[in-house]
Short mmCIF file of C-alpha atoms in Angstrom, two decimals:
data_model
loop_
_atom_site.label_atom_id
_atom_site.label_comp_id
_atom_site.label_asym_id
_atom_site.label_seq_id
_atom_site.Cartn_x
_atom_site.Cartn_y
_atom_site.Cartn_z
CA UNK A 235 -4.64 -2.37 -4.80
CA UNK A 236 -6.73 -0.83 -2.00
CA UNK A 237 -7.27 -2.04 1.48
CA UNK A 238 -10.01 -1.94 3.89
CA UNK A 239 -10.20 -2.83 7.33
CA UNK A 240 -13.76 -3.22 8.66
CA UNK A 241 -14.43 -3.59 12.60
CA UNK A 242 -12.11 -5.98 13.11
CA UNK A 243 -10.91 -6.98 16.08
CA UNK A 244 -8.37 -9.61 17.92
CA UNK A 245 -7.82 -10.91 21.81
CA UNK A 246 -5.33 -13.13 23.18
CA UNK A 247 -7.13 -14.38 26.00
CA UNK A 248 -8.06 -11.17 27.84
CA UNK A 249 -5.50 -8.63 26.48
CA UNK A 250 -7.29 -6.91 23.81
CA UNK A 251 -5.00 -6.49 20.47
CA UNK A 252 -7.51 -4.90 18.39
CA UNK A 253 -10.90 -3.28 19.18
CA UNK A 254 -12.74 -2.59 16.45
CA UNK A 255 -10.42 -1.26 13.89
CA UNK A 256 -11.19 0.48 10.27
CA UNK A 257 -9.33 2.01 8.16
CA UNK A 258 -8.89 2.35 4.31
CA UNK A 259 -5.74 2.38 2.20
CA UNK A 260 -5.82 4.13 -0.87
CA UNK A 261 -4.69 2.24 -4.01
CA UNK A 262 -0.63 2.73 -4.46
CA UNK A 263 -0.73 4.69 -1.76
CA UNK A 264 2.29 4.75 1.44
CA UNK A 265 1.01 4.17 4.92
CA UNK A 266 2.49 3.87 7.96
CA UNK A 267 0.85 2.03 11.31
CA UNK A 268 2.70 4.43 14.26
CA UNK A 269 2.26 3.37 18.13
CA UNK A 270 4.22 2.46 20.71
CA UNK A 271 4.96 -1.25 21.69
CA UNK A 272 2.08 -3.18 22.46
CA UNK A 273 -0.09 -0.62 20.41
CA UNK A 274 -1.78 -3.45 17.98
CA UNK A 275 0.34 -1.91 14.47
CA UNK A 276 2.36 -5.38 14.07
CA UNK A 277 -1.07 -7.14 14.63
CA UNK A 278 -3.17 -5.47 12.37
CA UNK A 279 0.27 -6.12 9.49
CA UNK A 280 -0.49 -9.31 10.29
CA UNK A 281 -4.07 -9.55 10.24
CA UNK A 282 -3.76 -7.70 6.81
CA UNK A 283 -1.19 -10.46 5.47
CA UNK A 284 -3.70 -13.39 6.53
CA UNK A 285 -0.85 -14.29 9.40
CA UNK A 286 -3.61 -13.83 11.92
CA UNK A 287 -7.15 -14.46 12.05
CA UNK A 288 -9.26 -11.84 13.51
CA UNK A 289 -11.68 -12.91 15.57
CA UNK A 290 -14.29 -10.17 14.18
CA UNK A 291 -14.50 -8.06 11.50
CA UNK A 292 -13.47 -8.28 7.70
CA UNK A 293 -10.39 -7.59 5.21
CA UNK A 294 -11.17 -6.53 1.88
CA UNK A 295 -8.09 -6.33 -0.51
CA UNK A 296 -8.42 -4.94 -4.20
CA UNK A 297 -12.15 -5.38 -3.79
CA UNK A 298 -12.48 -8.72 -2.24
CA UNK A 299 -13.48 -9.79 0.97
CA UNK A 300 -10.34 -11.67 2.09
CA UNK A 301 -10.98 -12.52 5.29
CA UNK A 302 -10.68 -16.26 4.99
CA UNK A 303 -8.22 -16.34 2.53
CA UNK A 304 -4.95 -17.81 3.37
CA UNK A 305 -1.77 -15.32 3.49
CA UNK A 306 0.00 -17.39 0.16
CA UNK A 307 -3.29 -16.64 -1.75
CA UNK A 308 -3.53 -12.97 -0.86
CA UNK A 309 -1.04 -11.84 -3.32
CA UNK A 310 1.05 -10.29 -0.40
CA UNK A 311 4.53 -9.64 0.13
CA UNK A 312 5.89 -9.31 3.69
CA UNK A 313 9.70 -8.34 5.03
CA UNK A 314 9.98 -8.45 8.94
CA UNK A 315 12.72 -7.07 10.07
CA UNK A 316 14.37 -9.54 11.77
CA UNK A 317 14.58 -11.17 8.39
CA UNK A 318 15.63 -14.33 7.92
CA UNK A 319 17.58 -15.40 4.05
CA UNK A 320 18.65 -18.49 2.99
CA UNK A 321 21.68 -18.77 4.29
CA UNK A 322 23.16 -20.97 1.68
CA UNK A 323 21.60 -19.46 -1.12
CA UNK A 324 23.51 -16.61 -3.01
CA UNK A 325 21.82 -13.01 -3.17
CA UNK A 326 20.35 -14.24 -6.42
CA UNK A 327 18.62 -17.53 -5.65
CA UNK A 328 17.10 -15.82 -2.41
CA UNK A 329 15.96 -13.58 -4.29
CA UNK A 330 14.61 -16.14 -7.19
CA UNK A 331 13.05 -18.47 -4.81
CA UNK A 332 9.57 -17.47 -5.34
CA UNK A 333 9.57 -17.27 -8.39
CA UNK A 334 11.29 -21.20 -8.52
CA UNK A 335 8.78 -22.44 -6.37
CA UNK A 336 5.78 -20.93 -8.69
CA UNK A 337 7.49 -22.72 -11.11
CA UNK A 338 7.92 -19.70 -13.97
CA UNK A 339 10.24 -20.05 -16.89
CA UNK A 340 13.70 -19.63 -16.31
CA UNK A 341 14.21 -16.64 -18.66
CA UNK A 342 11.08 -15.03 -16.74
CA UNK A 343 13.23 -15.71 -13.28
CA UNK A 344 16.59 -14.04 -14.86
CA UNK A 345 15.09 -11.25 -16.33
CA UNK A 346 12.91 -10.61 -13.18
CA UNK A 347 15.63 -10.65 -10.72
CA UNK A 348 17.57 -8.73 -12.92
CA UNK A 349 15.33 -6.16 -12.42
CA UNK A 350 14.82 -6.45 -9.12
CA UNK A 351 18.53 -6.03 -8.08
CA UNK A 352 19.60 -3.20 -10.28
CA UNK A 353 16.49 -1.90 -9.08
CA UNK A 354 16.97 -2.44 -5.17
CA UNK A 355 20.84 -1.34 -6.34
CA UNK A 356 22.56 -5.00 -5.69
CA UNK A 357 23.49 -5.86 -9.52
CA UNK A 358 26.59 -6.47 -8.69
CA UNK A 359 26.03 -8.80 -5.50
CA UNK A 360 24.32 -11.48 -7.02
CA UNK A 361 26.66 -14.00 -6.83
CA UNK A 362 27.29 -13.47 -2.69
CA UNK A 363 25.70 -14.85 0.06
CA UNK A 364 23.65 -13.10 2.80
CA UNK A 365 26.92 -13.24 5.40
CA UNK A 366 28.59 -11.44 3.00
CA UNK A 367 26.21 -7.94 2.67
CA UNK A 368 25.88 -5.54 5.20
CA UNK A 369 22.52 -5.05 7.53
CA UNK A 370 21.02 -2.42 4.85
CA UNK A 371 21.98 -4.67 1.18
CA UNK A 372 20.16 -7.89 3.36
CA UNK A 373 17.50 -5.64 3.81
CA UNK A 374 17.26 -4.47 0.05
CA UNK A 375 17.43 -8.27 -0.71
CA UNK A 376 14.66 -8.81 1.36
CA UNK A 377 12.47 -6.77 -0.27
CA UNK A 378 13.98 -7.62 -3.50
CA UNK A 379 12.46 -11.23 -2.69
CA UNK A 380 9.23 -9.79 -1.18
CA UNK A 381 8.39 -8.13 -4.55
CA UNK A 382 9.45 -11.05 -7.16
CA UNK A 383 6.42 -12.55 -7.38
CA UNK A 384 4.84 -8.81 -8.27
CA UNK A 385 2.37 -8.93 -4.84
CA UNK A 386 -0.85 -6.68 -5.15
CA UNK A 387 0.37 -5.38 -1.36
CA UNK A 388 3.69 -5.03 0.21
CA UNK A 389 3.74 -4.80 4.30
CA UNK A 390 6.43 -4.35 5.96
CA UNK A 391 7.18 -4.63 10.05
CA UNK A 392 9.64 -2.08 11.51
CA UNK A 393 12.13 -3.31 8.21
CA UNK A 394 15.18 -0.95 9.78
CA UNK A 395 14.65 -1.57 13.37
CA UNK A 396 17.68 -3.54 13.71
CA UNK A 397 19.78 -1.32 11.74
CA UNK A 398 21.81 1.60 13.28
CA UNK A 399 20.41 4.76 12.62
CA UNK A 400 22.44 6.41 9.60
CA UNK A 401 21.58 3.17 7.73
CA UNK A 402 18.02 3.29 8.31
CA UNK A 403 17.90 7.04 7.28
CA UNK A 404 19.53 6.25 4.14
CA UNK A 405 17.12 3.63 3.83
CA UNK A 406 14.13 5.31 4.34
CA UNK A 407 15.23 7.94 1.87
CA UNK A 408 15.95 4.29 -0.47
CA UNK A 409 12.39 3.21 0.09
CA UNK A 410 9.95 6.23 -0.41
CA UNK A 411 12.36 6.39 -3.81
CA UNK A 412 11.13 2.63 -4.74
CA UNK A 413 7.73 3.04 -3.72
CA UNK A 414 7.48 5.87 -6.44
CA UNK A 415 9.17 3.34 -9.09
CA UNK A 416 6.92 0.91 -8.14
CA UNK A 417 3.73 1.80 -7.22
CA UNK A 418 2.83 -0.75 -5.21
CA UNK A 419 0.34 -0.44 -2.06
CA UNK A 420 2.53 -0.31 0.91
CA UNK A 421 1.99 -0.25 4.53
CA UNK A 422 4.86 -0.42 7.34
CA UNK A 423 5.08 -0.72 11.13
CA UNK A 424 7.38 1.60 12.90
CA UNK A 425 7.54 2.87 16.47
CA UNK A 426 9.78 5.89 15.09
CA UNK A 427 7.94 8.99 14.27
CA UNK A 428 10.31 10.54 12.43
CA UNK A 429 10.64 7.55 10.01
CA UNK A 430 6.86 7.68 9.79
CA UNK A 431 6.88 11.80 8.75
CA UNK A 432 9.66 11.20 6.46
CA UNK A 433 8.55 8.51 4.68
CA UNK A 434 4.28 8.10 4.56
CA UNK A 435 1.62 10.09 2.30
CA UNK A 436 -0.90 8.58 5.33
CA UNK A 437 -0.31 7.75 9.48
CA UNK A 438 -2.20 5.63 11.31
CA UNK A 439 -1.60 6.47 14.87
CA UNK A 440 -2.44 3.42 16.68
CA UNK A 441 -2.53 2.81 21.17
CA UNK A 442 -4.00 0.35 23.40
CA UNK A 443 -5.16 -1.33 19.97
CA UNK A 444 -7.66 1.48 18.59
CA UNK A 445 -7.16 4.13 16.25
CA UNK A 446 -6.68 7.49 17.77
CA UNK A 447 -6.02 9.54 14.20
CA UNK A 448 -5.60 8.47 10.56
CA UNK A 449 -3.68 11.58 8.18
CA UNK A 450 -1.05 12.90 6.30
CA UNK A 451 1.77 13.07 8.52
CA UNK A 452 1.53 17.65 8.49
CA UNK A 453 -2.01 17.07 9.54
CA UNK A 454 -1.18 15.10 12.33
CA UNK A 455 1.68 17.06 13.29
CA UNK A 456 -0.62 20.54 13.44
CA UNK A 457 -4.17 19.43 13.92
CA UNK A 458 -3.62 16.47 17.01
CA UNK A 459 -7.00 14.83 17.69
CA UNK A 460 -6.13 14.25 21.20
CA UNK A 461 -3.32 14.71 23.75
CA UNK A 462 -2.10 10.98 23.00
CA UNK A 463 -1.76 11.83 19.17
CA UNK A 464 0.53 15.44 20.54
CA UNK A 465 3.19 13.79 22.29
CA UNK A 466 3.50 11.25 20.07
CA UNK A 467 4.01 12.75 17.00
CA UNK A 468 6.17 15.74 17.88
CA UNK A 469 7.90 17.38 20.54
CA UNK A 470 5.61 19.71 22.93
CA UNK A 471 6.46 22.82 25.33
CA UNK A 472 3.61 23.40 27.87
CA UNK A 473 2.55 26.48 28.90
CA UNK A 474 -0.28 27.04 31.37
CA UNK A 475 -3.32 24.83 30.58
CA UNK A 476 -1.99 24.81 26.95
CA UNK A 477 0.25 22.68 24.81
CA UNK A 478 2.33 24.43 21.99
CA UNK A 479 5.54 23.23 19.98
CA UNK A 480 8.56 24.71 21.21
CA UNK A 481 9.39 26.03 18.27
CA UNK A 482 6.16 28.13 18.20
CA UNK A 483 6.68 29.86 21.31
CA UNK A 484 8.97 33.45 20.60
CA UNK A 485 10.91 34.51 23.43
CA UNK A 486 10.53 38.41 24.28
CA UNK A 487 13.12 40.27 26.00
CA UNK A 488 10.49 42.96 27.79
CA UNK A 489 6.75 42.06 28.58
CA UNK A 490 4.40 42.11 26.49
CA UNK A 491 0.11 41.64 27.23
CA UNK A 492 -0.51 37.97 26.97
CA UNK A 493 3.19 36.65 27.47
CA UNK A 494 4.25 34.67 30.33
CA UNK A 495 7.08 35.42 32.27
CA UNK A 496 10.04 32.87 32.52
CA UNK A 497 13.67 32.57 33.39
CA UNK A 498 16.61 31.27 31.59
CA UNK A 499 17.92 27.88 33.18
CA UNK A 500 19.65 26.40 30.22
CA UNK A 501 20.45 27.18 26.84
CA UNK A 502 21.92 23.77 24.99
CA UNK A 503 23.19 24.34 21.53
CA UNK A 504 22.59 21.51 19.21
CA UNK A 505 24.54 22.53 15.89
CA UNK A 506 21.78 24.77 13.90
CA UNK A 507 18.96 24.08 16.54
CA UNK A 508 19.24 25.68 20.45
CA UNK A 509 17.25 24.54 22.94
CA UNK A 510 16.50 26.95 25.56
CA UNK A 511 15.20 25.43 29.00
CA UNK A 512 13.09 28.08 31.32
CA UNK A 513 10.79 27.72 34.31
CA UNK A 514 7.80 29.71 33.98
CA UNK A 515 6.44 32.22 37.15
CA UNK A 516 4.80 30.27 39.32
CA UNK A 517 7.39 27.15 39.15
CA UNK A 518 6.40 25.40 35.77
CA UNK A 519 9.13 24.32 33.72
CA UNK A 520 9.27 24.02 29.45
CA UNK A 521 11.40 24.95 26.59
CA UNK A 522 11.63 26.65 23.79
CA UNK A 523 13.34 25.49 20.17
CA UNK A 524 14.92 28.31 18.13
CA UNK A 525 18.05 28.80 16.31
CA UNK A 526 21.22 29.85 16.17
CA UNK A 527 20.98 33.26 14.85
CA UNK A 528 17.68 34.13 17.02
CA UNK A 529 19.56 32.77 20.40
CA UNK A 530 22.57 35.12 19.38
CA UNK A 531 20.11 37.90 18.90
CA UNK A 532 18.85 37.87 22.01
CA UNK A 533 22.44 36.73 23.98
CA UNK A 534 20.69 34.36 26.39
CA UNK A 535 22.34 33.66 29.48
CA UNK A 536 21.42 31.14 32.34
CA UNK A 537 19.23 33.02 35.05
CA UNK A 538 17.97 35.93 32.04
CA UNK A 539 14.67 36.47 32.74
CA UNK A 540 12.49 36.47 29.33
CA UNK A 541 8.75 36.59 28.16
CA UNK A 542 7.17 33.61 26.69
CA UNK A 543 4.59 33.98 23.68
CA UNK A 544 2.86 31.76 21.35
CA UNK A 545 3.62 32.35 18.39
CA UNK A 546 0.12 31.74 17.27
CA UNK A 547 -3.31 29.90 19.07
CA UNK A 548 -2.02 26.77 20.70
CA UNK A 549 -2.11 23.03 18.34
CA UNK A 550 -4.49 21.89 21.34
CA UNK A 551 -6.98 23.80 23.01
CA UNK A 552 -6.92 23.04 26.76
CA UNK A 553 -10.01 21.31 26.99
CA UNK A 554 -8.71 18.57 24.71
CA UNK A 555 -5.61 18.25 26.74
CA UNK A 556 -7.26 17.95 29.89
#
């Protein structure tokens, strides 16, 4: 079920949450709202949901205005990610309870949750209670329980922020998996850009509550709209008036027309990946990211002096980055 956002917009008293936000989600599609804290991405979630009232603007869901419709009417399913279960329920009823409190057949509440936990990989938990799983199975409940009652839209708000970070990549790896079983239209808030490359087919880059570039997550990464959208997304490596990757900058061992000349200051080894830290002539510092084999090529020592050169025209021209 599609989504569109039309000029909406939000305030809490004079801080501005939202300024006049659109944006489309394609049917079945995988988005994820990117921006740092305070950006508006948890508000517009929960504008979406029908948690919050915007104060202008409209929310269209599968074709109808839904703007005034409350969140239990949207057809919407929603994991936070502090989330909080039932305590005293097992895995099972938590994950039943929506379906209990719709009243639906008890063989239709078996067979769905069924389903859902051989599906979400908890079959054989059903019996335990939430104290009794681990951060990531509470979070598989959770949206286990967010998508019992089949909702046309499942949002999600930074789901593995409170896990440590090898659970939350095996996670993410988990949930781009289920959202090809299940199709369903799903957007998450995260603040982590690599969980937002890894996971979406669409990122919505969102600061100071406005929309600074909608894409797929290569398009963002390559084509920036601004300077905002070039830190953010990726690492950068500055070099005169322009801003490159590091890992599209060669290092050159004699000069060359066009390349910059830089000394060695560090060279950090990071397993596959070096990092190689050098101050430009004329005092500017930046780095370059090659790898293992190209570093031993070129048997980089502190205090070398090198040649720096893009490796092609620069991801933004100077006059953006000004």
């Amino acid at each position: 079920m599609g989504i569109v956002v039309e000029n909406v917009g939000k305030k809490y008293g004079d801080f501005v949450a939202l300024d006049d936000v659109s944006l489309n989600v394609r049917d079945g599609s995988l988005t994820a709202l990117l921006g740092p804290s305070g950006g508006g991405k948890s508000t517009l979630l929960r504008v979406i949901a029908g948690l919050e009232e915007p104060d202008t603007g409209t929310v269209v869901i599968d074709g109808e205005d839904a703007t005034g419709v409350p969140a239990r009417k949207r057809g919407v399913g929603f994991v936070f990610q502090h989330y909080a279960p039932f305590k005293h329920m097992t895995v099972r009823d938590n994950v039943a309870f929506g379906l209990k409190i719709r009243k639906r057949e008890k063989a239709e509440i078996d067979e769905r949750v069924r389903e859902l936990l051989e599906l979400v990989h908890l079959e054989g938990f059903a019996h335990r209670y939430p104290s009794q799983l681990s951060g990531g199975q509470r979070q598989r409940m959770a949206l286990a329980r967010a998508l019992a009652v089949k909702p046309k839209v499942l949002l999600l708000d930074e789901p593995f922020g409170a896990l440590d970070a090898t659970v939350r990549k095996e996670l993410r790896a988990w949930l781009r998996r289920l959202h090809d079983e299940m199709n369903v239209t799903t957007v998450f808030v995260t603040h982590d850009q690599e969980e937002a490359m890894e996971v979406a087919e669409q990122i919505v880059v969102l600061n100071h509550g406005a929309i600074e570039q909608v894409g797929a997550p290569q398009d963002l990464y390559d084509r920036p709209a601004n300077d905002f959208v070039m830190h953010f997304i990726g690492p950068v490596a500055p070099l005169g008036k322009r801003w490159l990757r590091p890992h599209d900058l060669d290092i050159l061992l004699e000069p060359e027309p066009g390349a910059s000349e830089a000394t060695v200051q560090h060279v950090l080894h990071l397993g596959f990946e070096v990092r190689v830290e050098v101050k430009v002539e004329g005092g500017e510092e930046t780095w370059v990211q090659t790898t293992r084999d190209r570093a031993r090529e070129l048997e980089l020592a502190d205090g070398q002096q090198v040649w720096l050169r893009p490796a092609h025209d620069p991801v933004l021209e100077p006059e953006a980055a000004a």
